[in-house]
Amino acid sequence: MSGPSSGKRTPLQAVMYWTTVVGVWGLIFMIGFFAVFAWGLPDTSKLNEVDRQPSITYLDRSGALLAVRGNQFAPPVNVDDLPSYVPAAFVAVEDRRFYHHPGFDPIGIARAMGRNIKAGRKVEGGSTITQQLARNLFLTPAQNYRRKIQEIMLAVWLEAKFSKKEILGLYMNRVYFGAGAYGIEAASQRYFDKHAKDLTVGEAALLAGLMKGPSRYSPLSDRERAARRATIVLDEMEQAGVITPEQRIEAVSKPVRVSRTLATQHAQYFVDWVHQEVRALVGEPTEDLIVETTLDFPIQTNAERAVRSIVERDQKKGVEQAALIALDGEGRVRAMIGGADYADSEFNRAVDARRQAGSAFKPFVYLAAMEAGYTPDTPVVDEPVTIGNWTPSNYTNTYLGPITMETALAQSINTVAARVADEVGRDNVARAAKRVGITSNIGTDPSMALGAVEVSPIEMAQAYAPFSNGGLRVQAYGINRIRTKSGKVLYEHRPNEVGKTSVIGNPPLSYMNRMLRQVVASGTARGAAISGYDLAGKTGTTSDYKDAWFVGYTGGFVTAVWVGKDDNKPMKKVTGGGSPAAIWKTFMSATLPRLKVSAIPSGPQAAQAVGDPIGDLLSSAGGLFGGGDAPSDGEIAPDTVPDGDPGAQPGPPPQAGQPTQPQADPTFY
């Protein structure tokens, strides 16, 4: 008799069997899952290594900070050394359950998914601070499920290896805050010119608010949006009990002041210009560099105020853009404005734009004449003239008859300039212009005498500099010295590298200064006159009022100003004696009191006595940034003085919406 064995498992045996099967397959699945997603994970042993590019710090001539290009890093800060509300601000707005989750937050992920599905797009992320740290340390910005799972895996690993305080410290010392700043200390220094341990509640809220989008919520690009975001952070901090209602009210009522260096964006045109030169001089940086420049920040501030006030005043006249560049007698760039607003357009019109010079080119015609034996008193006749098939006309469409050359230049008489250029030879005029500093191509058609030549403001400043410094040619430059942070000098500008070449002798130099003084005293630039100073210069206006210029100078200091539109469309009867002269006068009225001003030198010997007109700035109540206030609207030179019609025939205009030089590098757009 056999036993009752049926071969069937008991219920307990079945449970144990299937539990084992599921467990084995689950283990196989988990091993496979982690094998798939762990493949390609970065080497976490390099956690403390920072892969950074060298930064370049730009200083003005007195050591004031202008800008920092490249990524800025600072020594890591200890969370315990910060006010308690600083790290708490990041936790409150970025990861309220930071101290309670294992690296990822299932509740936060579910909430974010629900809101994103409801909105039909991504409106919220579910990443914790630990996940953000893992992403910043080890992963690429790619958005896909594989990277998200890897992010969670690394976040769990970080939580197992470090304490919450250490993770928060790593996060705050590595995260990007915009403006090239990595870490809370670098961000604090760049945005507020202070150490992180000195941050106020409002400043901490602003920096924490940047985590949602460093560019979008930057106070540099949109102050109102940044303020709204900071207010949200303060609300979260109050709800989390990080700050009291009284602290929140105080933070909201007290304005947060962003670093003046970052807020002053016009200096960035100059920094852009010298930044290109640094690599040409020392090659690709391998360590942090400090570049000592020629720019004078108080004078730069005067230039910004002048350009801003006149462009705003004359917008109804069609003035949309402006450029200003100021050089001393050695060629050092002391101020540079490349456009009306750097935030709107980074194209540097002071350096890269090529616009017709109009009557501002006439001094080179008269220089060639003076060198050919003419004098300011040489009699000429203002009457209709035809050269080949070209008949220039005067701005007023009237003729003065017999006058002197001095009067012809002061009143910007087109007929006389055209005839004089034809008599002395347009080739000689072109050679004179090249000799004193014009580097652009100069055609020799008859209209060149009236400024049918495309030049940049920096060229015009260079070319007028010999009139201001005793006849010596200069080359504009912006870098005095380049050194490493350890003090090793990599480059230093030496005067003998350019040389002091006399390009205008006497009597032509004295004659030209006499005539150009008269332009300001009684001619087309009399709106630019400033009582008590020896000033000279020349206005310029092109056909249909597309460009307007004024280039003026005193002893050892020259400033060129241009206004117009990028699309080369006409302004509303804006002449060189109007908006440009007003900008020049506003700028120089604030700047001249800061200079060691002297009379315009009559030759090289006199120029040596002048020296550097900005060698010693006068003290002022405004301190480093006090450079004198721009005159009020009532003091701005009126736009009433006409300039002679240049009669120049413009070339084909750029396409609408393009910068002034169509062939310019599109990275400037």
XYZ file of C-alpha atoms in Angstrom:
669
model
C 0.000 0.000 0.000
C 1.536 3.213 -1.150
C 1.470 6.587 0.696
C -0.850 9.450 -0.226
C 1.887 11.541 -1.945
C 0.342 13.759 -4.680
C 3.410 15.932 -5.492
C 1.537 19.173 -4.713
C 3.025 21.932 -2.553
C 1.357 22.993 0.551
C 0.186 26.658 0.670
C 3.183 27.564 2.799
C 5.558 25.887 0.363
C 3.900 27.728 -2.564
C 4.295 31.091 -0.860
C 7.954 30.398 -0.123
C 8.564 29.188 -3.678
C 7.011 32.136 -5.446
C 8.576 34.579 -3.007
C 11.957 33.109 -3.903
C 11.221 33.295 -7.636
C 10.025 36.907 -7.470
C 12.954 37.799 -5.265
C 15.474 36.259 -7.642
C 13.937 37.893 -10.681
C 13.594 41.150 -8.760
C 17.252 40.966 -7.829
C 18.163 40.221 -11.445
C 16.027 43.180 -12.549
C 17.580 45.520 -9.976
C 21.094 44.401 -10.918
C 20.258 44.932 -14.574
C 18.573 48.263 -13.839
C 21.536 49.607 -11.908
C 23.965 48.147 -14.436
C 22.204 49.970 -17.254
C 21.850 53.310 -15.525
C 25.107 53.193 -13.574
C 26.991 52.658 -16.822
C 28.446 55.983 -17.791
C 28.238 57.545 -14.335
C 31.138 59.941 -13.701
C 34.078 59.272 -11.422
C 32.943 60.519 -8.007
C 36.502 60.416 -6.644
C 37.063 63.838 -8.229
C 34.376 65.441 -6.103
C 36.643 68.117 -4.686
C 38.318 69.027 -7.957
C 37.050 72.188 -9.654
C 37.382 72.302 -13.428
C 37.567 76.040 -14.017
C 38.783 78.426 -16.666
C 41.066 81.306 -15.687
C 39.354 84.615 -15.033
C 40.531 88.045 -16.166
C 39.991 91.003 -13.838
C 39.956 94.482 -15.382
C 40.918 97.528 -13.333
C 40.724 101.202 -14.197
C 43.820 103.408 -14.068
C 43.462 103.948 -10.297
C 42.790 100.299 -9.448
C 38.983 100.393 -9.321
C 37.276 97.214 -10.508
C 35.737 97.509 -13.971
C 34.765 93.915 -14.721
C 35.685 90.274 -14.336
C 35.533 88.145 -17.451
C 35.502 84.397 -17.292
C 34.289 82.386 -14.334
C 34.857 83.821 -10.898
C 35.525 81.473 -7.999
C 36.292 82.228 -4.378
C 37.494 80.094 -1.462
C 34.658 77.925 -0.090
C 32.820 79.268 2.924
C 31.801 77.280 5.980
C 28.024 77.231 6.448
C 28.547 77.868 10.172
C 30.292 81.163 9.353
C 27.242 82.517 7.515
C 24.229 84.185 9.132
C 21.662 81.437 9.738
C 19.182 83.027 7.308
C 21.571 82.688 4.339
C 21.589 78.882 3.990
C 18.014 78.802 5.290
C 16.917 81.015 2.365
C 18.080 78.371 -0.116
C 16.415 75.553 1.804
C 13.152 77.504 2.122
C 12.784 78.233 -1.575
C 14.565 75.271 -3.173
C 13.934 72.257 -0.933
C 11.681 72.707 2.131
C 12.026 69.003 3.124
C 15.807 68.997 2.655
C 16.500 67.745 6.195
C 13.964 64.895 5.959
C 14.446 63.125 2.592
C 17.131 60.588 1.524
C 18.380 62.658 -1.423
C 15.224 62.689 -3.512
C 11.735 63.807 -2.497
C 8.890 61.540 -3.736
C 6.306 64.063 -2.531
C 8.003 66.887 -4.386
C 8.379 64.801 -7.536
C 4.686 63.817 -7.478
C 3.599 67.409 -6.896
C 5.777 68.686 -9.758
C 4.498 65.987 -12.132
C 0.893 66.858 -11.276
C 1.384 70.562 -11.893
C 3.288 69.966 -15.133
C 0.559 67.631 -16.458
C -2.132 70.138 -15.524
C -0.278 72.992 -17.242
C 0.620 70.916 -20.303
C 4.251 71.992 -19.987
C 7.060 72.055 -17.467
C 6.286 74.692 -14.867
C 7.979 73.131 -11.845
C 10.927 70.863 -11.171
C 11.044 68.254 -8.458
C 14.794 68.232 -7.868
C 16.089 68.484 -4.325
C 19.165 70.453 -3.327
C 21.073 67.153 -3.247
C 19.935 66.315 -6.765
C 20.943 69.786 -7.977
C 24.349 69.284 -6.391
C 24.734 65.893 -8.090
C 23.784 67.459 -11.403
C 26.218 70.351 -11.003
C 29.082 68.158 -9.852
C 28.811 65.174 -12.133
C 26.218 65.378 -14.912
C 25.492 67.234 -18.114
C 22.479 69.562 -18.498
C 20.763 67.020 -20.814
C 17.056 66.546 -20.059
C 16.090 62.847 -20.268
C 14.925 59.999 -18.044
C 18.330 58.305 -17.985
C 20.037 61.404 -16.638
C 17.243 61.922 -14.088
C 17.635 58.393 -12.717
C 21.407 58.831 -12.590
C 20.842 62.098 -10.751
C 18.743 60.331 -8.106
C 21.324 57.544 -7.760
C 24.110 60.061 -7.220
C 21.947 62.059 -4.802
C 21.403 58.957 -2.652
C 25.161 58.291 -2.760
C 25.872 61.861 -1.629
C 23.397 61.537 1.239
C 25.121 58.321 2.355
C 28.580 59.875 2.203
C 27.995 63.379 3.610
C 25.977 65.049 6.334
C 23.155 67.437 5.437
C 25.289 70.409 6.470
C 28.151 69.248 4.260
C 25.813 68.750 1.296
C 24.350 72.228 1.777
C 27.852 73.680 1.995
C 28.968 71.907 -1.177
C 25.841 73.144 -2.949
C 26.245 76.796 -1.938
C 29.946 76.787 -2.799
C 29.511 75.240 -6.268
C 26.199 76.472 -7.692
C 26.176 79.072 -10.493
C 24.727 82.485 -9.591
C 25.007 84.183 -12.970
C 27.331 87.039 -13.966
C 30.180 84.492 -14.129
C 30.096 83.832 -10.356
C 30.294 80.306 -8.945
C 29.587 79.852 -5.253
C 28.018 82.064 -2.591
C 31.255 83.929 -1.796
C 32.021 84.832 -5.422
C 28.380 85.821 -5.983
C 28.343 88.001 -2.890
C 31.503 89.775 -3.980
C 30.352 90.223 -7.578
C 26.791 91.379 -6.873
C 27.270 93.310 -3.626
C 31.033 93.938 -3.190
C 31.002 92.192 0.186
C 31.765 88.843 1.794
C 29.013 86.247 2.126
C 29.197 86.449 5.918
C 28.015 90.070 5.662
C 24.923 89.432 3.517
C 21.666 91.005 4.663
C 18.327 89.189 4.634
C 17.292 90.947 1.419
C 20.588 90.155 -0.298
C 20.367 86.498 0.734
C 16.833 86.344 -0.689
C 17.964 87.850 -3.990
C 20.808 85.329 -4.356
C 18.543 82.409 -3.431
C 16.028 83.651 -5.984
C 18.630 83.401 -8.738
C 18.546 79.606 -8.493
C 15.305 79.533 -10.507
C 17.185 81.106 -13.436
C 20.429 83.091 -12.994
C 19.966 85.044 -16.229
C 16.197 85.514 -16.129
C 16.096 86.714 -12.529
C 19.326 88.714 -12.547
C 18.980 92.259 -11.181
C 21.236 93.321 -14.047
C 18.820 92.271 -16.788
C 15.469 92.905 -15.088
C 15.376 94.617 -11.719
C 11.605 94.310 -11.302
C 11.566 90.580 -12.017
C 14.503 90.053 -9.640
C 12.696 92.049 -6.945
C 9.490 90.016 -7.367
C 11.456 86.774 -7.123
C 13.286 87.974 -3.993
C 9.935 88.862 -2.424
C 8.692 85.305 -3.067
C 11.813 83.975 -1.347
C 11.191 86.250 1.647
C 7.608 84.952 1.855
C 8.882 81.362 1.850
C 11.448 82.218 4.518
C 8.756 83.725 6.732
C 6.415 80.748 6.258
C 9.261 78.372 7.105
C 9.996 80.323 10.278
C 13.462 81.325 9.082
C 12.765 85.018 9.603
C 10.149 86.910 11.593
C 7.418 89.025 9.987
C 9.301 92.087 11.203
C 12.492 90.961 9.453
C 10.540 90.387 6.245
C 8.994 93.870 6.376
C 12.403 95.418 6.989
C 13.966 93.450 4.105
C 11.196 94.488 1.697
C 11.373 98.156 2.689
C 15.158 98.392 2.462
C 16.447 98.546 -1.172
C 19.107 96.045 -2.180
C 21.953 97.862 -3.918
C 23.753 95.907 -6.598
C 27.477 96.482 -7.166
C 28.068 99.690 -9.062
C 30.598 97.867 -11.196
C 27.934 95.496 -12.529
C 25.291 98.202 -12.784
C 27.586 100.362 -14.930
C 27.230 98.504 -18.173
C 28.629 101.162 -20.501
C 32.176 100.427 -19.329
C 31.634 96.995 -20.823
C 32.123 98.393 -24.333
C 35.660 99.267 -23.300
C 36.162 95.914 -21.550
C 34.975 94.097 -24.676
C 37.550 96.029 -26.689
C 40.544 95.331 -24.445
C 39.402 91.748 -23.791
C 40.114 90.920 -27.425
C 43.567 92.447 -27.096
C 44.598 90.438 -24.021
C 44.879 87.142 -25.875
C 46.736 88.818 -28.711
C 49.307 90.119 -26.220
C 49.786 87.146 -23.872
C 48.037 84.194 -25.531
C 45.415 81.966 -23.937
C 45.498 82.492 -20.142
C 46.529 79.516 -18.042
C 45.970 81.286 -14.710
C 43.941 84.206 -13.385
C 45.052 87.525 -14.840
C 44.742 91.150 -13.769
C 44.623 93.749 -16.526
C 45.412 97.332 -15.555
C 43.725 99.608 -18.083
C 43.868 103.259 -19.075
C 40.172 103.909 -18.439
C 39.330 106.498 -15.815
C 36.121 105.459 -14.064
C 34.973 108.930 -12.911
C 35.508 110.281 -16.441
C 33.734 107.224 -17.871
C 30.797 107.970 -15.570
C 30.679 111.535 -16.910
C 30.558 110.138 -20.440
C 27.711 107.772 -19.565
C 25.654 110.566 -18.062
C 26.260 112.872 -21.001
C 25.313 110.303 -23.632
C 22.269 109.093 -21.716
C 20.877 112.569 -21.049
C 21.244 113.901 -24.610
C 20.072 110.723 -26.356
C 16.954 110.703 -24.158
C 16.418 114.410 -24.796
C 16.778 114.156 -28.572
C 14.951 110.893 -29.269
C 12.114 112.823 -30.918
C 14.670 114.142 -33.395
C 15.571 110.607 -34.392
C 18.722 110.245 -32.315
C 18.884 106.530 -31.482
C 22.560 105.737 -31.022
C 25.671 107.542 -29.897
C 29.370 106.846 -29.467
C 32.000 108.744 -27.497
C 35.709 108.204 -27.075
C 38.155 110.336 -25.108
C 41.943 110.092 -25.498
C 44.735 111.871 -23.722
C 47.749 113.230 -25.553
C 49.579 109.896 -25.319
C 46.723 107.895 -26.865
C 45.401 106.400 -23.627
C 41.657 105.766 -23.801
C 40.135 107.516 -20.786
C 36.452 106.968 -21.645
C 34.574 104.910 -24.227
C 30.862 104.680 -24.959
C 30.001 102.290 -27.782
C 26.241 102.804 -27.850
C 23.218 104.234 -26.090
C 22.609 101.060 -24.044
C 24.946 98.069 -23.737
C 22.079 95.874 -22.522
C 20.226 96.506 -25.791
C 23.212 96.215 -28.143
C 26.805 95.136 -27.516
C 27.950 96.395 -30.931
C 30.740 98.891 -30.203
C 30.125 101.887 -32.449
C 33.131 103.735 -31.035
C 35.493 101.136 -32.511
C 33.696 98.937 -35.016
C 31.260 101.258 -36.787
C 32.315 102.975 -40.009
C 30.275 106.101 -40.730
C 30.805 109.009 -43.093
C 32.721 111.792 -41.386
C 31.033 114.715 -43.101
C 32.606 118.085 -42.410
C 34.583 116.650 -39.484
C 36.979 115.471 -42.215
C 37.667 119.032 -43.426
C 40.554 119.725 -41.016
C 42.642 117.265 -43.034
C 41.843 119.234 -46.202
C 42.979 122.444 -44.554
C 46.020 120.753 -43.008
C 47.173 119.750 -46.483
C 46.551 123.343 -47.590
C 48.532 124.827 -44.697
C 51.394 122.491 -45.538
C 51.174 123.639 -49.165
C 51.705 127.271 -48.175
C 48.231 128.582 -47.403
C 47.500 130.480 -44.189
C 44.320 131.168 -42.211
C 44.280 134.634 -43.791
C 44.553 133.421 -47.380
C 41.620 134.945 -49.297
C 39.150 132.553 -50.940
C 35.747 132.998 -52.541
C 32.580 131.246 -51.525
C 30.797 130.839 -54.840
C 29.318 128.020 -56.949
C 31.966 125.523 -58.034
C 31.905 122.499 -60.313
C 34.588 119.802 -60.252
C 34.081 117.305 -63.052
C 30.406 116.403 -62.924
C 30.045 117.296 -59.253
C 28.664 120.593 -57.942
C 28.654 120.832 -54.139
C 26.294 123.147 -52.310
C 26.462 124.872 -48.946
C 24.236 123.980 -46.005
C 22.427 127.319 -46.284
C 22.299 127.285 -50.104
C 23.776 130.799 -50.003
C 27.262 132.151 -50.760
C 29.375 134.568 -48.724
C 31.620 135.769 -51.518
C 35.195 136.801 -50.612
C 36.241 135.372 -47.205
C 39.370 134.001 -45.546
C 40.230 130.333 -45.114
C 39.722 130.744 -41.375
C 36.131 131.851 -41.934
C 35.569 129.105 -44.490
C 36.500 126.410 -41.956
C 34.701 128.062 -39.032
C 31.470 128.282 -41.052
C 32.073 124.895 -42.736
C 31.770 126.271 -46.263
C 31.563 123.337 -48.662
C 32.466 125.140 -51.878
C 35.768 126.386 -50.486
C 36.763 123.006 -49.017
C 36.027 121.266 -52.330
C 38.024 123.801 -54.338
C 40.979 123.797 -51.893
C 41.200 119.988 -51.951
C 41.181 120.075 -55.747
C 43.935 122.711 -55.789
C 46.293 121.067 -53.269
C 45.543 117.563 -54.558
C 43.164 115.062 -53.026
C 46.016 112.551 -52.835
C 47.814 114.989 -50.550
C 44.679 115.365 -48.423
C 44.423 111.573 -48.097
C 48.108 111.327 -47.163
C 47.691 114.028 -44.505
C 44.696 112.210 -42.999
C 46.554 108.889 -42.979
C 49.617 110.490 -41.448
C 47.757 111.900 -38.454
C 45.797 108.748 -37.638
C 43.022 107.760 -40.081
C 43.410 104.047 -40.826
C 40.340 103.370 -42.991
C 40.479 103.458 -46.754
C 40.229 106.985 -48.178
C 38.866 107.417 -51.673
C 39.978 110.396 -53.726
C 36.735 111.302 -55.445
C 35.970 115.046 -55.246
C 33.362 114.451 -52.503
C 36.063 113.176 -50.134
C 36.832 116.829 -49.344
C 33.417 117.089 -47.685
C 33.717 113.856 -45.720
C 32.486 111.095 -48.031
C 34.905 108.858 -46.117
C 33.809 106.120 -43.721
C 35.677 106.209 -40.421
C 35.227 105.124 -36.822
C 35.074 107.471 -33.816
C 38.320 106.030 -32.441
C 40.075 106.894 -35.714
C 38.768 110.459 -35.582
C 39.982 110.860 -32.005
C 43.424 109.531 -33.002
C 43.589 111.845 -36.005
C 42.672 114.962 -34.002
C 45.083 114.085 -31.179
C 48.117 115.625 -32.957
C 46.297 118.966 -33.024
C 45.949 118.709 -29.230
C 49.387 117.410 -28.217
C 51.890 119.465 -30.212
C 51.781 117.561 -33.491
C 52.643 114.029 -32.315
C 50.921 110.972 -33.729
C 49.327 108.622 -31.214
C 47.837 105.162 -31.356
C 44.830 104.637 -29.113
C 45.378 101.913 -26.519
C 43.615 100.673 -23.416
C 46.016 98.327 -21.590
C 48.806 99.544 -19.341
C 49.875 96.230 -17.853
C 48.875 92.564 -17.658
C 49.976 90.521 -14.661
C 49.096 87.340 -12.864
C 47.524 87.412 -9.420
C 50.881 86.378 -8.016
C 52.416 89.546 -9.458
C 54.268 88.239 -12.508
C 54.149 90.895 -15.243
C 53.288 89.385 -18.630
C 52.967 92.616 -20.595
C 53.609 96.295 -19.974
C 52.936 99.108 -22.411
C 56.020 101.184 -23.050
C 55.832 104.541 -24.832
C 58.771 103.675 -27.076
C 56.821 100.717 -28.479
C 54.697 103.205 -30.426
C 57.143 106.065 -30.525
C 56.514 109.782 -30.585
C 56.519 110.770 -34.217
C 55.964 114.384 -35.174
C 53.365 114.438 -37.954
C 52.445 118.129 -37.978
C 55.100 120.788 -37.935
C 54.897 124.556 -37.619
C 53.514 126.837 -38.825
C 50.755 124.448 -40.087
C 50.058 123.216 -36.528
C 49.625 126.734 -35.145
C 47.501 127.696 -38.127
C 45.208 124.700 -37.706
C 44.732 125.261 -33.989
C 43.925 128.923 -34.666
C 41.254 127.996 -37.197
C 39.777 125.131 -35.164
C 39.553 127.388 -32.112
C 37.468 129.749 -34.218
C 35.046 126.926 -35.060
C 34.168 126.781 -31.349
C 34.426 130.504 -30.694
C 32.198 131.771 -33.527
C 31.523 128.955 -35.973
C 29.362 125.871 -36.233
C 30.461 124.522 -32.827
C 29.865 127.622 -30.731
C 27.259 125.639 -28.778
C 30.138 123.542 -27.403
C 32.085 126.483 -25.958
C 32.922 126.318 -22.244
C 34.021 129.582 -20.652
C 37.556 129.719 -19.305
C 39.045 126.876 -21.376
C 41.164 126.746 -24.519
C 39.005 124.610 -26.815
C 38.991 123.747 -30.508
C 37.268 121.245 -32.764
C 35.099 120.603 -35.784
C 31.504 119.578 -36.431
C 30.351 117.182 -39.119
C 26.999 116.330 -40.691
C 26.391 113.954 -43.593
C 23.796 113.994 -46.350
C 20.182 113.777 -45.207
C 21.333 114.035 -41.559
C 22.307 110.365 -41.343
C 25.392 111.091 -39.227
C 26.374 113.937 -36.947
C 29.795 114.461 -35.374
C 31.735 116.726 -33.106
C 35.421 116.161 -32.406
C 36.875 118.660 -29.962
C 39.957 119.047 -27.814
C 41.941 121.032 -25.313
C 45.622 120.709 -24.400
C 46.430 116.983 -24.475
C 42.830 115.738 -24.362
C 40.525 114.984 -27.303
C 36.960 113.656 -27.406
C 35.087 112.430 -30.483
C 31.291 112.108 -30.469
C 29.007 110.565 -33.109
C 25.216 110.217 -33.173
C 22.906 108.540 -35.684
C 20.926 105.370 -36.365
C 22.173 101.840 -36.905
C 19.998 101.392 -39.998
C 21.564 104.498 -41.591
C 18.211 106.272 -41.840
C 18.099 110.089 -41.567
C 17.556 111.938 -38.328
C 15.407 115.065 -38.135
C 17.870 117.812 -39.049
C 20.325 116.796 -36.341
C 23.667 118.473 -37.048
C 27.124 118.194 -35.555
C 26.559 121.473 -33.763
C 23.457 120.021 -32.115
C 23.304 116.670 -30.322
C 27.023 115.731 -30.658
C 28.165 119.156 -29.476
C 25.682 118.933 -26.588
C 27.038 115.532 -25.530
C 30.593 116.837 -25.838
C 29.863 119.963 -23.798
C 27.995 118.045 -21.095
C 30.842 115.538 -20.829
C 33.652 118.084 -20.913
C 31.931 120.462 -18.464
C 32.018 117.676 -15.878
C 35.463 116.377 -16.864
C 37.584 119.498 -17.356
C 37.558 120.422 -13.643
C 39.152 117.026 -12.944
C 42.036 117.541 -15.377
C 45.302 119.407 -15.116
C 44.133 121.548 -17.991
C 46.579 123.575 -20.041
C 46.415 125.549 -23.239
C 46.633 123.731 -26.545
C 50.407 123.385 -27.170
C 51.926 125.011 -30.228
C 54.568 122.311 -30.780
C 56.368 119.256 -29.324
C 58.328 121.311 -26.785
C 55.178 122.870 -25.412
C 53.521 119.458 -25.347
C 56.267 118.079 -23.103
C 55.381 120.739 -20.578
C 51.751 119.633 -20.673
C 52.541 116.019 -19.793
C 49.698 113.745 -18.764
C 46.633 115.943 -18.216
C 45.077 113.269 -16.020
C 48.167 112.357 -14.062
C 46.733 113.699 -10.836
C 42.984 113.882 -10.522
C 41.604 116.653 -8.386
C 39.904 115.506 -5.204
C 36.129 115.707 -5.145
C 33.382 115.173 -2.619
C 32.101 112.305 -4.694
C 35.165 110.165 -4.031
C 36.112 107.468 -6.479
C 32.819 107.571 -8.340
C 32.161 111.260 -7.879
C 33.401 112.547 -11.264
C 31.126 115.616 -11.194
C 27.461 115.657 -12.074
C 26.345 116.280 -15.619
C 24.704 119.665 -16.121
C 20.960 119.775 -15.819
C 18.750 119.900 -18.880
C 18.785 123.667 -18.652
C 22.567 123.678 -18.980
C 22.775 121.354 -21.968
C 23.922 123.052 -25.137
C 20.902 123.857 -27.332
C 20.514 122.169 -30.691
C 20.366 125.385 -32.678
C 23.729 125.785 -34.394
C 23.690 124.561 -38.017
C 26.619 122.758 -39.532
C 27.750 123.099 -43.107
C 26.128 120.704 -45.549
C 28.867 118.207 -46.394
C 27.564 117.489 -49.847
C 28.962 113.963 -49.461
C 27.360 111.204 -51.444
C 26.743 108.242 -49.145
C 27.393 104.676 -50.144
C 24.697 102.022 -50.090
C 22.974 101.958 -46.682
C 23.088 98.840 -44.512
C 20.041 96.637 -44.477
C 17.413 97.547 -41.935
C 18.175 96.259 -38.484
C 21.865 95.700 -39.184
C 24.734 97.472 -37.400
C 26.465 100.400 -38.977
C 29.173 98.272 -40.589
C 27.574 95.443 -42.564
C 30.774 93.417 -42.681
C 31.276 93.626 -38.917
C 31.623 90.436 -36.882
C 28.036 89.257 -36.216
C 28.939 88.460 -32.624
C 28.619 92.173 -31.987
C 24.964 92.269 -33.074
